[in-house]
Tab-separated table of C-alpha atoms and ligand atoms in Angstrom:
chain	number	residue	atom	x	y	z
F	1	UNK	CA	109.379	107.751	83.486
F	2	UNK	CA	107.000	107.669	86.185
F	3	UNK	CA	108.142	106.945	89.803
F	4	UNK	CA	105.444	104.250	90.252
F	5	UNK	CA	106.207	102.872	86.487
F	6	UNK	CA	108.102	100.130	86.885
F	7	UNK	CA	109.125	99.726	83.124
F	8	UNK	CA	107.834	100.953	79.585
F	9	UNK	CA	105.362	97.871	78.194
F	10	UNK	CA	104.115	100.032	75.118
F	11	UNK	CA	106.050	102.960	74.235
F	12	UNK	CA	104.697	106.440	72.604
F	13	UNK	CA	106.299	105.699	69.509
F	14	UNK	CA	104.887	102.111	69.601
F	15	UNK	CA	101.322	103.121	70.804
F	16	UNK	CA	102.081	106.250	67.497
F	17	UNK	CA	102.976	102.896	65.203
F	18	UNK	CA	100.020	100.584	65.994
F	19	UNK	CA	97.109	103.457	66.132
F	20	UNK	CA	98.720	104.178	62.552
F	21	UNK	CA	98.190	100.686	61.741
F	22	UNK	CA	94.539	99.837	63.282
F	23	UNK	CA	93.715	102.740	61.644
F	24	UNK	CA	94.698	102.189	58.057
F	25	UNK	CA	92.373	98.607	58.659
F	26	UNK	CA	89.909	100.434	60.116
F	27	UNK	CA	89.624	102.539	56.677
F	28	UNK	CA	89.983	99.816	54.566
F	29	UNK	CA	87.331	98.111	56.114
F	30	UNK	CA	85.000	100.992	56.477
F	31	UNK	CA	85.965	103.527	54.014
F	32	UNK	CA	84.800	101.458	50.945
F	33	UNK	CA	81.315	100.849	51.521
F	34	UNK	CA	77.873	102.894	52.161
F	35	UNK	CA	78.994	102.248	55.959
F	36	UNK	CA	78.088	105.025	58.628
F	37	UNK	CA	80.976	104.760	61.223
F	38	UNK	CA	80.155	105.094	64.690
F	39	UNK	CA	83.206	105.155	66.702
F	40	UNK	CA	81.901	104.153	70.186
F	41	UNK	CA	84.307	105.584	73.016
F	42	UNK	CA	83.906	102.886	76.613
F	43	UNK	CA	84.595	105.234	78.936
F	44	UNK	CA	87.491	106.181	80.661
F	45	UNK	CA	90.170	104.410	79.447
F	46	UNK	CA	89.562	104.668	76.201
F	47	UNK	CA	89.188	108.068	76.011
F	48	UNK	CA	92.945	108.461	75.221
F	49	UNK	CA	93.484	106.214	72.260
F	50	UNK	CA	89.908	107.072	70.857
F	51	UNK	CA	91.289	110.525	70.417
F	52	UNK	CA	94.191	109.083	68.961
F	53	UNK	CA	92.477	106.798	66.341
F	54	UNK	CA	89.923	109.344	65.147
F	55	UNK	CA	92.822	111.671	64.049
F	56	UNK	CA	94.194	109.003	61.681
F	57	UNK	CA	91.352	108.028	60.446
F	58	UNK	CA	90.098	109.104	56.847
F	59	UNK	CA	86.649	107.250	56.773
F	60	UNK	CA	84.003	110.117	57.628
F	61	UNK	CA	83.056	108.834	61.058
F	62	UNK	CA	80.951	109.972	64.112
F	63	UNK	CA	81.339	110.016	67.908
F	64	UNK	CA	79.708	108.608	71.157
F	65	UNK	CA	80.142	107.464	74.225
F	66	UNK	CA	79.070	104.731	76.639
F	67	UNK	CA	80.381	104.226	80.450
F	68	UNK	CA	79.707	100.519	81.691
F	69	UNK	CA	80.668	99.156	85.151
F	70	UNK	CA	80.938	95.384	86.574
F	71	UNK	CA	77.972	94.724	88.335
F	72	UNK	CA	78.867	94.465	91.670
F	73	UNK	CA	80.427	91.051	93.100
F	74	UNK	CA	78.141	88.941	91.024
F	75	UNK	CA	80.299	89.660	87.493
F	76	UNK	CA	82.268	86.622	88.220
F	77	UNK	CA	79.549	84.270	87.895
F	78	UNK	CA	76.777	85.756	85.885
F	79	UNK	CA	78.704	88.472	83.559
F	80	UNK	CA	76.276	91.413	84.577
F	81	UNK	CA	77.310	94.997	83.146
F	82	UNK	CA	76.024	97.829	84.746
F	83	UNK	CA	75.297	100.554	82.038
F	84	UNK	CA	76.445	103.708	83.812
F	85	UNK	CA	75.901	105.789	80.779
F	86	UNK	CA	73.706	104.669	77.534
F	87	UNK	CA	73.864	105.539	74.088
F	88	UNK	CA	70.634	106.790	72.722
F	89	UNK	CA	70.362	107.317	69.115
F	90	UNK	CA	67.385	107.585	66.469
F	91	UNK	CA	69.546	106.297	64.314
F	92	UNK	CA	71.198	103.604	65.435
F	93	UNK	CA	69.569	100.671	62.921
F	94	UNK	CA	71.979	102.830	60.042
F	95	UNK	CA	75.110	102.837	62.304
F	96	UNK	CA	78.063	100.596	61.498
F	97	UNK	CA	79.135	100.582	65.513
F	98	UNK	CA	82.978	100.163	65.933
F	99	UNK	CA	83.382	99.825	70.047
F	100	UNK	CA	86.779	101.504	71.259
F	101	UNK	CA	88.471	99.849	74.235
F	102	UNK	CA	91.617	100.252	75.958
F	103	UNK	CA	92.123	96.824	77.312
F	104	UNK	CA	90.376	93.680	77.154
F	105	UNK	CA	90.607	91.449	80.350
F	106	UNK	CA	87.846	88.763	80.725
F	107	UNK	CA	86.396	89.664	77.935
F	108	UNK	CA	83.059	90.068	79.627
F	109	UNK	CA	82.616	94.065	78.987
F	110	UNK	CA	82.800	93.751	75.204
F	111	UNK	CA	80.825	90.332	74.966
F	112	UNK	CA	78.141	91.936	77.015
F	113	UNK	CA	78.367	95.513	74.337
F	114	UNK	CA	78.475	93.870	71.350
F	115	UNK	CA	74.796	91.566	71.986
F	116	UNK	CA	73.814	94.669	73.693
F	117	UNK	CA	73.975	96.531	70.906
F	118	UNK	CA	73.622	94.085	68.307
F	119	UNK	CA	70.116	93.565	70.686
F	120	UNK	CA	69.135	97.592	69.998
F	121	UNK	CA	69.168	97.118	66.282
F	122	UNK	CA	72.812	98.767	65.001
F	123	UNK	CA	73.264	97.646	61.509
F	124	UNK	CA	76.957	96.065	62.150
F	125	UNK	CA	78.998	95.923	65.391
F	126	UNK	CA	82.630	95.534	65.805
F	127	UNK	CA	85.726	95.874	68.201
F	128	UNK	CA	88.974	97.544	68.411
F	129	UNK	CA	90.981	97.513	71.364
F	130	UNK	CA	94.335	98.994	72.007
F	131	UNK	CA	95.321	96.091	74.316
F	132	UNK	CA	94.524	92.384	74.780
F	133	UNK	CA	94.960	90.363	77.362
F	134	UNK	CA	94.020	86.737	76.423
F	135	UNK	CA	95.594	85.124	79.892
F	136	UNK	CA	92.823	86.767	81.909
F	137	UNK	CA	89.497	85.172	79.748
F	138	UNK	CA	87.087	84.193	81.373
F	139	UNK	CA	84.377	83.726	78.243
F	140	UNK	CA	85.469	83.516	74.889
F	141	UNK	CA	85.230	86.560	72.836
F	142	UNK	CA	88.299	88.124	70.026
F	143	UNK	CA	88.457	91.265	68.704
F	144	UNK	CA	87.897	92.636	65.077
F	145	UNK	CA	91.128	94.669	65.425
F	146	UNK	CA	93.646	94.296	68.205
F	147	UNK	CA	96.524	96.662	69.146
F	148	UNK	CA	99.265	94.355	70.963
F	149	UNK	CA	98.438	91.238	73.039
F	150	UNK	CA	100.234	92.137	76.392
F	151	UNK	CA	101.226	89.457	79.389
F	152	UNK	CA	98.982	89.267	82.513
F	153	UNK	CA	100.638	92.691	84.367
F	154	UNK	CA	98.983	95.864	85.795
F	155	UNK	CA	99.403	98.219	83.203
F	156	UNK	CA	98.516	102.091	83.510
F	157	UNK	CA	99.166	104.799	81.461
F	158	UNK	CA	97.517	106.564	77.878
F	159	UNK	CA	93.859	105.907	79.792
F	160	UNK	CA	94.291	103.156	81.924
F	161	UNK	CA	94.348	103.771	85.973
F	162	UNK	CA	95.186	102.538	89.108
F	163	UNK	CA	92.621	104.319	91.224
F	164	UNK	CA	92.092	106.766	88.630
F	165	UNK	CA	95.649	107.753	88.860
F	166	UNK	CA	98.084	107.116	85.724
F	167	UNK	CA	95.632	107.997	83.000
F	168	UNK	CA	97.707	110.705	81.363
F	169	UNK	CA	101.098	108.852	81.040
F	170	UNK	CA	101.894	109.072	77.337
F	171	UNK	CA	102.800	105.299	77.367
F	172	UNK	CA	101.338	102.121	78.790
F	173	UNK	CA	104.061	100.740	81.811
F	174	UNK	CA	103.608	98.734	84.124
F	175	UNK	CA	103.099	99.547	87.919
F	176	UNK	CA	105.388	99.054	90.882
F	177	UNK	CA	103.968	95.843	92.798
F	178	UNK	CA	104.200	98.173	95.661
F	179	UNK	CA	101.747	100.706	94.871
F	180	UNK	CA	98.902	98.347	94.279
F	181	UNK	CA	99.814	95.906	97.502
F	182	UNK	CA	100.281	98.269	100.272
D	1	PRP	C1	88.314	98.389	81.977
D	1	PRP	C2	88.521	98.559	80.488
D	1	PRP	C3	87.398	97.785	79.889
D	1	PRP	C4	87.188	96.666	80.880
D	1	PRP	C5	87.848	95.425	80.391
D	1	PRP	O1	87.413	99.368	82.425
D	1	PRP	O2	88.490	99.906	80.103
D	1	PRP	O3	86.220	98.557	79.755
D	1	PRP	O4	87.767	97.084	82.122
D	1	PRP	O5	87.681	94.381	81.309
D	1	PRP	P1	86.924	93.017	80.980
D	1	PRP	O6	87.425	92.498	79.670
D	1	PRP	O7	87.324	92.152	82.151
D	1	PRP	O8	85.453	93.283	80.955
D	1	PRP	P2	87.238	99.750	83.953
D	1	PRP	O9	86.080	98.998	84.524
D	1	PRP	O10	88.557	99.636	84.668
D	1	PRP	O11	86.791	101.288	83.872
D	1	PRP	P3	87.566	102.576	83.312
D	1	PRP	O12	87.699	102.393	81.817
D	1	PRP	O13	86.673	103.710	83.664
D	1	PRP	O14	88.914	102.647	83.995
């Protein structure tokens, strides 16, 4: 384990068990229809368990990518995403969009994706996220398909940082209180 891990939340085998498990939902949700899966990786954190999740899946899928900040101090109060980097697509009025998330928090990053792309015409738009974090809402907003709901601790580890630091731990632990309040 990691020096600055102060215990194992989500282990690999864990993390191995519930990407199986999204992903055999995932299939039986897409893999029926005339759907067009677009797997939609939020940059970084996600980058690890999107890699993951497209390996198990058997539905014929694509890949993209969108990078989203908060927008500055004024998140809080009026929910503003700052689109770092966009998706642009011809074809995104056939795309069945599934957004891929590592965490959700306040919820505010995937309610803001989700009208944002509902907005730009995709044909459906869902979520996935790895973690959840319901203590830490701040507006209302579930998941299509959720990994493990975790307690309100600073996790890092399999894409989530601390300063960008952590993202390659094969697990998601949960950092020394000392690390982040020096
Ligand atoms: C994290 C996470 C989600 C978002 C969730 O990203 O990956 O995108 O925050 O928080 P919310 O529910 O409160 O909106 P972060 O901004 O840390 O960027 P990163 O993925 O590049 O680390």
């Amino acid at each position: 384990m990691h020096k600055d891990v102060e215990r194992i939340l989500v282990s690999e085998q864990e993390i191995e068990e519930i990407v199986g498990r999204m992903a055999r939902q995932i299939d039986a949700d897409y893999g029926k229809e005339d759907k067009k899966l677009l797997l939609l990786c939020i940059l970084k954190g996600s980058v690890v368990f999107m890699g993951d999740l497209m390996k198990h899946l058997k539905t014929p899928l694509e890949i993209d990518f969108m990078r989203v900040s908060s927008y500055g101090a004024d998140t809080k109060t009026t929910g503003n995403i700052n689109i770092i980097l966009d998706l642009v697509r011809k074809d995104i009025k056939q795309c069945d969009i599934l957004i891929v998330e590592d965490i959700i928090d306040s919820g505010r990053t995937l309610s803001y994706l989700k009208r944002y792309l509902e907005f730009k015409g995709a044909k459906s738009v869902k979520t996935c996220t790895l973690l959840d974090k319901p203590e830490r809402r701040e507006v209302k907003f579930d998941a299509d398909y959720v990994g493990a709901v975790i307690p309100d601790e600073f996790v890092v580890g399999y894409g989530l940082d601390y300063d960008e630091k952590y993202r390659a731990l094969p697990y998601v632990g949960v950092l020394k209180r000392d690390v982040y309040s020096k």
